[in-house]
Amino acid sequence: MKKILEYLLFPTVTINSKTLSKEVSTKTIVITGASYGIGEELSLLFSNYKVHLVLIARTKEKLEEVAKKVIQNGSKCTIITADLYQETEVEKTIQSLKELPNGIDIFISNAGKSITRSLEKSLYRYHDFTRTNALNYLAPVQLLLAITPVLEKNKGKIINVSAINVLLLPAPKWAAYQASKTAFDQWFRTNLLEWKHMGIKGKTIYLPLVRTKMILPNENYTNYPAMLPQQAAIRIANLICSTKNHTSSWWSIFPRTGSFFGRYLWENVDFIHPKNNS
Ligand SMILES: NC(=O)c1ccc[n+]([C@@H]2O[C@H](COP(=O)([O-])OP(=O)(O)OC[C@H]3O[C@@H](n4cnc5c(N)ncnc54)[C@H](OP(=O)(O)O)[C@@H]3O)[C@@H](O)[C@H]2O)c1
């Protein structure tokens, strides 16, 4: 059953190699969160197109492993080890990015942290909120403010790797993640026209559940249908090549319509403790 749902919800997409090659070869592409999951898959995908990849994450050994494969596939690779929770490390990363010899053509804001926790279990965990905010919202803002002039020079592109949750009614237990991803999405969309004026294109992908280590801590998700990270990477590459500003799964129209009309129901019917409704 899970396989059938995955087949329907996440149909396999392919890449048009010729179009992607035209779009990215010889370009400098920065990917945050490139050591695992979607960022790693993106790095491997782009490495087939003779690009210069700049990979950012905390785990040095894993970045080196990805870099080795990138180089074997014929591309150039620079790694930046940084903990983007720390403002000072974001500053250092910015300095390294500003020193790149050919500037930056594509910046993919992908590093992220997810937390699912009830309000009751969050009462003494304010740090859940400062951490998700630091990584999912403030770090990409700090990076993008600093490199907008660099991107302007190359008429570059920025990709926001976001989540479908951002487009839907807020789900219980997702406060930290959803608030931080939504904050960044709002900031990002606020700037789109000004970036356009500078010749920079901003694009967002609203991803569904993707089978990466991010979803491992939540046991329930092992049984849910999820997209493969390779497929998420192909969808991001296709977005870069397309004229669209944003993309999400074909079926997202249904929960989005439900979210538009269903606020009263969502906020008044207790789906978590159904007995409270009587
Ligand atoms: N998986 C999903 O279901 C899903 C759904 C919708 C959207 N997304 C979004 O997709 C993006 C990628 O997620 P993923 O599923 O690929 O997650 P993942 O497999 O957990 O990878 C997260 C990446 O972010 C890096 N990272 C985490 N904390 C960091 C920090 N403090 N400083 C620097 N880098 C850090 C990790 O590397 P290190 O640990 O080495 O630092 C890793 O490379 C995220 O923005 C996420 O919100 C994911």
Short mmCIF file of C-alpha atoms and ligand atoms in Angstrom, two decimals:
data_model
loop_
_atom_site.label_atom_id
_atom_site.label_comp_id
_atom_site.label_asym_id
_atom_site.label_seq_id
_atom_site.Cartn_x
_atom_site.Cartn_y
_atom_site.Cartn_z
CA MET A 1 0.00 0.00 0.00
CA LYS A 2 2.81 2.40 0.96
CA LYS A 3 4.57 1.69 -2.34
CA ILE A 4 1.39 2.41 -4.34
CA LEU A 5 0.84 5.69 -2.48
CA GLU A 6 4.46 6.69 -3.05
CA TYR A 7 4.09 5.91 -6.75
CA LEU A 8 0.99 8.13 -6.99
CA LEU A 9 2.06 10.95 -4.69
CA PHE A 10 5.68 11.18 -5.79
CA PRO A 11 5.80 10.13 -9.45
CA THR A 12 9.32 9.64 -10.74
CA VAL A 13 10.63 12.72 -12.50
CA THR A 14 13.64 12.80 -14.80
CA ILE A 15 16.15 15.41 -15.66
CA ASN A 16 16.71 17.02 -19.04
CA SER A 17 20.50 16.75 -19.05
CA LYS A 18 20.96 19.13 -21.97
CA THR A 19 18.91 21.90 -20.33
CA LEU A 20 20.55 21.39 -16.94
CA SER A 21 24.00 21.39 -18.48
CA LYS A 22 23.26 24.71 -20.23
CA GLU A 23 22.01 26.14 -16.95
CA VAL A 24 24.77 25.01 -14.56
CA SER A 25 27.99 23.91 -16.26
CA THR A 26 31.02 26.06 -15.37
CA LYS A 27 28.87 27.80 -12.71
CA THR A 28 29.66 28.20 -9.00
CA ILE A 29 26.93 26.62 -6.90
CA VAL A 30 26.78 26.97 -3.11
CA ILE A 31 24.77 24.37 -1.17
CA THR A 32 24.19 24.61 2.57
CA GLY A 33 23.55 21.33 4.36
CA ALA A 34 25.44 19.39 1.68
CA SER A 35 26.76 16.58 3.87
CA TYR A 36 23.60 14.45 4.05
CA GLY A 37 20.14 13.97 2.60
CA ILE A 38 18.84 16.29 -0.09
CA GLY A 39 21.97 18.49 -0.08
CA GLU A 40 24.23 15.49 -0.63
CA GLU A 41 22.05 14.20 -3.49
CA LEU A 42 22.01 17.65 -5.09
CA SER A 43 25.80 17.83 -4.89
CA LEU A 44 26.17 14.45 -6.60
CA LEU A 45 23.64 15.38 -9.26
CA PHE A 46 25.31 18.70 -10.13
CA SER A 47 28.78 17.13 -10.05
CA ASN A 48 28.04 15.48 -13.43
CA TYR A 49 27.90 18.91 -15.13
CA LYS A 50 31.41 20.33 -14.64
CA VAL A 51 30.47 22.85 -11.98
CA HIS A 52 32.31 24.37 -9.03
CA LEU A 53 30.44 23.21 -5.92
CA VAL A 54 30.85 24.94 -2.58
CA LEU A 55 29.54 22.61 0.11
CA ILE A 56 28.67 23.83 3.61
CA ALA A 57 27.84 21.76 6.73
CA ARG A 58 29.26 20.79 10.13
CA THR A 59 30.48 17.21 9.53
CA LYS A 60 33.91 17.59 7.93
CA GLU A 61 34.53 13.88 7.19
CA LYS A 62 31.15 13.58 5.46
CA LEU A 63 31.77 16.74 3.41
CA GLU A 64 35.15 15.34 2.37
CA GLU A 65 33.49 12.09 1.32
CA VAL A 66 30.96 13.98 -0.84
CA ALA A 67 33.73 16.24 -2.23
CA LYS A 68 35.75 13.18 -3.28
CA LYS A 69 32.81 11.88 -5.33
CA VAL A 70 32.19 15.34 -6.81
CA ILE A 71 35.79 15.55 -8.00
CA GLN A 72 35.69 11.97 -9.35
CA ASN A 73 32.67 13.03 -11.43
CA GLY A 74 34.72 15.82 -13.03
CA SER A 75 33.66 18.90 -11.05
CA LYS A 76 35.55 21.24 -8.74
CA CYS A 77 34.72 21.28 -5.05
CA THR A 78 35.37 23.57 -2.08
CA ILE A 79 34.17 22.60 1.37
CA ILE A 80 33.34 25.00 4.20
CA THR A 81 32.93 23.41 7.61
CA ALA A 82 30.64 25.60 9.66
CA ASP A 83 28.02 25.34 12.36
CA LEU A 84 25.35 27.68 11.06
CA TYR A 85 23.72 27.87 14.51
CA GLN A 86 26.56 30.23 15.42
CA GLU A 87 26.43 33.77 14.08
CA THR A 88 30.24 33.99 14.20
CA GLU A 89 30.59 30.87 12.02
CA VAL A 90 28.08 32.28 9.55
CA GLU A 91 30.29 35.42 9.43
CA LYS A 92 33.37 33.28 8.66
CA THR A 93 31.41 31.42 5.98
CA ILE A 94 30.45 34.75 4.40
CA GLN A 95 34.12 35.76 4.25
CA SER A 96 34.99 32.50 2.45
CA LEU A 97 32.08 32.94 0.03
CA LYS A 98 33.17 36.49 -0.80
CA GLU A 99 36.62 35.19 -1.70
CA LEU A 100 35.36 32.74 -4.34
CA PRO A 101 37.24 33.59 -7.56
CA ASN A 102 34.21 33.64 -9.88
CA GLY A 103 31.58 34.83 -7.43
CA ILE A 104 28.38 32.82 -6.92
CA ASP A 105 25.86 31.83 -9.60
CA ILE A 106 23.43 29.69 -7.62
CA PHE A 107 22.90 29.66 -3.85
CA ILE A 108 20.82 26.79 -2.46
CA SER A 109 19.55 27.40 1.06
CA ASN A 110 19.02 23.81 2.15
CA ALA A 111 20.51 23.24 5.65
CA GLY A 112 17.70 22.68 8.08
CA LYS A 113 16.62 21.23 11.37
CA SER A 114 13.24 19.73 12.14
CA ILE A 115 11.61 19.22 15.53
CA THR A 116 8.24 17.64 16.30
CA ARG A 117 7.30 18.19 19.96
CA SER A 118 4.08 18.94 21.81
CA LEU A 119 3.62 22.20 23.70
CA GLU A 120 3.56 20.22 26.95
CA LYS A 121 6.98 18.68 26.21
CA SER A 122 8.35 22.05 25.03
CA LEU A 123 7.70 24.00 28.23
CA TYR A 124 11.34 23.84 29.35
CA ARG A 125 12.85 23.71 25.86
CA TYR A 126 13.08 27.30 24.68
CA HIS A 127 16.34 26.26 22.97
CA ASP A 128 14.30 24.22 20.45
CA PHE A 129 12.99 27.53 19.17
CA THR A 130 16.25 29.48 19.22
CA ARG A 131 18.02 26.63 17.38
CA THR A 132 15.44 26.08 14.65
CA ASN A 133 15.17 29.83 14.22
CA ALA A 134 18.95 30.21 14.03
CA LEU A 135 19.38 27.55 11.34
CA ASN A 136 16.15 27.67 9.35
CA TYR A 137 15.62 31.44 9.42
CA LEU A 138 18.40 33.68 10.70
CA ALA A 139 21.46 31.96 9.19
CA PRO A 140 20.12 32.01 5.59
CA VAL A 141 19.02 35.65 6.11
CA GLN A 142 22.52 36.58 7.36
CA LEU A 143 24.14 34.72 4.44
CA LEU A 144 21.85 36.14 1.78
CA LEU A 145 22.07 39.74 2.99
CA ALA A 146 25.85 39.51 2.69
CA ILE A 147 26.02 37.76 -0.68
CA THR A 148 23.21 39.56 -2.51
CA PRO A 149 25.79 41.96 -4.10
CA VAL A 150 27.88 38.91 -5.12
CA LEU A 151 24.84 37.27 -6.71
CA GLU A 152 23.88 40.54 -8.39
CA LYS A 153 27.22 40.61 -10.22
CA ASN A 154 26.56 37.19 -11.79
CA LYS A 155 22.77 37.67 -12.20
CA GLY A 156 22.44 34.62 -9.98
CA LYS A 157 19.69 32.41 -8.59
CA ILE A 158 18.66 31.60 -5.03
CA ILE A 159 16.76 28.44 -4.14
CA ASN A 160 14.82 28.16 -0.91
CA VAL A 161 14.36 24.51 0.07
CA SER A 162 11.15 24.79 2.03
CA ALA A 163 8.42 22.48 3.30
CA ILE A 164 4.83 22.02 2.26
CA ASN A 165 3.82 22.70 5.90
CA VAL A 166 4.54 26.37 5.24
CA LEU A 167 1.57 26.53 2.84
CA LEU A 168 -0.85 24.75 5.17
CA LEU A 169 -2.63 25.36 8.45
CA PRO A 170 -0.17 25.03 11.34
CA ALA A 171 -0.05 21.42 12.54
CA PRO A 172 0.08 20.56 16.26
CA LYS A 173 3.59 19.69 17.56
CA TRP A 174 5.33 21.44 14.63
CA ALA A 175 5.58 24.90 16.22
CA ALA A 176 9.37 25.28 16.17
CA TYR A 177 9.91 23.94 12.66
CA GLN A 178 6.88 25.46 11.01
CA ALA A 179 7.38 28.92 12.55
CA SER A 180 11.05 29.08 11.50
CA LYS A 181 10.46 27.76 7.95
CA THR A 182 7.50 30.12 7.52
CA ALA A 183 9.53 33.09 8.80
CA PHE A 184 12.23 32.43 6.22
CA ASP A 185 9.68 31.86 3.46
CA GLN A 186 8.01 35.20 4.24
CA TRP A 187 11.36 37.00 4.33
CA PHE A 188 12.37 35.34 1.06
CA ARG A 189 9.13 36.18 -0.75
CA THR A 190 9.24 39.75 0.54
CA ASN A 191 12.52 40.27 -1.33
CA LEU A 192 11.62 38.60 -4.63
CA LEU A 193 10.80 41.79 -6.53
CA GLU A 194 13.85 43.66 -5.26
CA TRP A 195 16.07 40.73 -6.19
CA LYS A 196 14.41 40.61 -9.60
CA HIS A 197 15.25 44.27 -10.05
CA MET A 198 18.92 43.36 -9.39
CA GLY A 199 18.76 40.53 -11.93
CA ILE A 200 18.61 37.82 -9.24
CA LYS A 201 15.94 35.10 -9.40
CA GLY A 202 14.53 33.66 -6.16
CA LYS A 203 12.74 30.30 -6.30
CA THR A 204 11.14 28.08 -3.67
CA ILE A 205 10.41 24.36 -3.55
CA TYR A 206 7.82 23.27 -0.96
CA LEU A 207 8.78 19.65 -0.34
CA PRO A 208 6.60 16.93 1.19
CA LEU A 209 8.04 14.27 3.50
CA VAL A 210 11.44 13.16 2.15
CA ARG A 211 13.15 9.97 3.35
CA THR A 212 16.31 11.43 4.93
CA LYS A 213 17.84 11.29 8.38
CA MET A 214 15.77 14.35 9.28
CA ILE A 215 12.64 12.21 9.65
CA LEU A 216 14.32 9.28 11.45
CA PRO A 217 13.68 10.47 15.05
CA ASN A 218 9.93 10.24 14.42
CA GLU A 219 9.10 6.52 14.32
CA ASN A 220 5.66 7.12 12.76
CA TYR A 221 7.28 8.46 9.62
CA THR A 222 8.94 5.15 8.75
CA ASN A 223 5.46 3.93 7.74
CA TYR A 224 4.39 7.10 5.90
CA PRO A 225 4.82 7.48 2.15
CA ALA A 226 7.84 9.70 1.50
CA MET A 227 9.77 11.03 -1.48
CA LEU A 228 13.32 9.77 -2.11
CA PRO A 229 16.06 12.40 -1.61
CA GLN A 230 17.34 11.73 -5.16
CA GLN A 231 13.89 12.66 -6.47
CA ALA A 232 13.82 15.81 -4.32
CA ALA A 233 17.21 16.77 -5.82
CA ILE A 234 15.93 16.27 -9.39
CA ARG A 235 12.89 18.44 -8.63
CA ILE A 236 15.17 21.21 -7.32
CA ALA A 237 17.37 20.99 -10.43
CA ASN A 238 14.26 21.14 -12.65
CA LEU A 239 13.06 24.23 -10.75
CA ILE A 240 16.40 25.92 -11.43
CA CYS A 241 15.91 25.29 -15.16
CA SER A 242 12.26 26.28 -15.29
CA THR A 243 10.65 29.71 -15.53
CA LYS A 244 8.59 29.01 -12.38
CA ASN A 245 9.13 30.91 -9.13
CA HIS A 246 7.97 28.06 -6.95
CA THR A 247 6.87 24.44 -7.06
CA SER A 248 5.25 21.83 -4.85
CA SER A 249 3.69 18.37 -5.26
CA TRP A 250 0.75 18.05 -7.69
CA TRP A 251 -1.61 17.04 -4.87
CA SER A 252 -0.76 19.99 -2.64
CA ILE A 253 -3.79 21.80 -4.11
CA PHE A 254 -6.04 19.60 -1.90
CA PRO A 255 -4.53 20.33 1.55
CA ARG A 256 -4.01 23.95 0.47
CA THR A 257 -7.69 24.33 -0.43
CA GLY A 258 -8.59 22.59 2.85
CA SER A 259 -6.32 25.03 4.69
CA PHE A 260 -7.98 28.01 3.00
CA PHE A 261 -11.51 27.00 3.93
CA GLY A 262 -10.94 24.85 6.99
CA ARG A 263 -9.49 27.19 9.62
CA TYR A 264 -12.60 27.21 11.83
CA LEU A 265 -12.84 23.42 11.85
CA TRP A 266 -9.07 23.01 12.35
CA GLU A 267 -9.00 25.32 15.35
CA ASN A 268 -12.19 24.08 17.01
CA VAL A 269 -12.37 20.33 16.49
CA ASP A 270 -9.89 18.52 18.73
CA PHE A 271 -8.26 15.99 16.39
CA ILE A 272 -5.65 15.10 19.01
CA HIS A 273 -8.06 14.21 21.83
CA PRO A 274 -11.29 13.38 19.93
CA LYS A 275 -13.19 12.68 23.18
CA ASN A 276 -12.96 16.40 24.09
CA ASN A 277 -15.33 17.21 21.23
CA SER A 278 -18.40 15.66 22.84
N1 LIG B 1 13.22 15.46 5.00
C1 LIG B 1 12.03 16.01 4.88
O1 LIG B 1 10.98 15.35 5.10
C2 LIG B 1 11.88 17.43 4.43
C3 LIG B 1 10.61 17.88 4.06
C4 LIG B 1 10.44 19.20 3.65
C5 LIG B 1 11.53 20.05 3.62
N2 LIG B 1 12.77 19.60 4.01
C6 LIG B 1 13.87 20.55 4.02
O2 LIG B 1 14.92 20.03 3.24
C7 LIG B 1 16.17 20.56 3.72
C8 LIG B 1 17.19 19.43 3.82
O3 LIG B 1 16.69 18.47 4.72
P1 LIG B 1 17.11 16.92 4.71
O4 LIG B 1 15.85 16.15 4.79
O5 LIG B 1 18.08 16.65 3.63
O6 LIG B 1 17.80 16.83 6.13
P2 LIG B 1 19.12 16.05 6.64
O7 LIG B 1 19.30 14.79 5.89
O8 LIG B 1 18.95 16.01 8.11
O9 LIG B 1 20.27 17.05 6.25
C9 LIG B 1 20.36 18.30 6.87
C10 LIG B 1 21.62 18.98 6.40
O10 LIG B 1 21.75 20.23 7.12
C11 LIG B 1 23.03 20.26 7.75
N3 LIG B 1 22.97 20.96 9.03
C12 LIG B 1 22.20 20.65 10.10
N4 LIG B 1 22.48 21.48 11.13
C13 LIG B 1 23.45 22.32 10.68
C14 LIG B 1 24.17 23.38 11.29
N5 LIG B 1 23.95 23.75 12.55
N6 LIG B 1 25.10 24.03 10.55
C15 LIG B 1 25.35 23.66 9.26
N7 LIG B 1 24.70 22.67 8.64
C16 LIG B 1 23.76 22.00 9.34
C17 LIG B 1 23.38 18.78 7.97
O11 LIG B 1 24.78 18.60 8.02
P3 LIG B 1 25.65 18.46 9.37
O12 LIG B 1 24.87 17.65 10.34
O13 LIG B 1 26.91 17.82 8.86
O14 LIG B 1 25.89 19.86 9.82
C18 LIG B 1 22.85 18.15 6.70
O15 LIG B 1 23.78 18.26 5.65
C19 LIG B 1 15.85 21.25 5.05
O16 LIG B 1 15.82 22.64 4.89
C20 LIG B 1 14.46 20.74 5.40
O17 LIG B 1 13.72 21.68 6.18
C21 LIG B 1 12.96 18.31 4.40
#
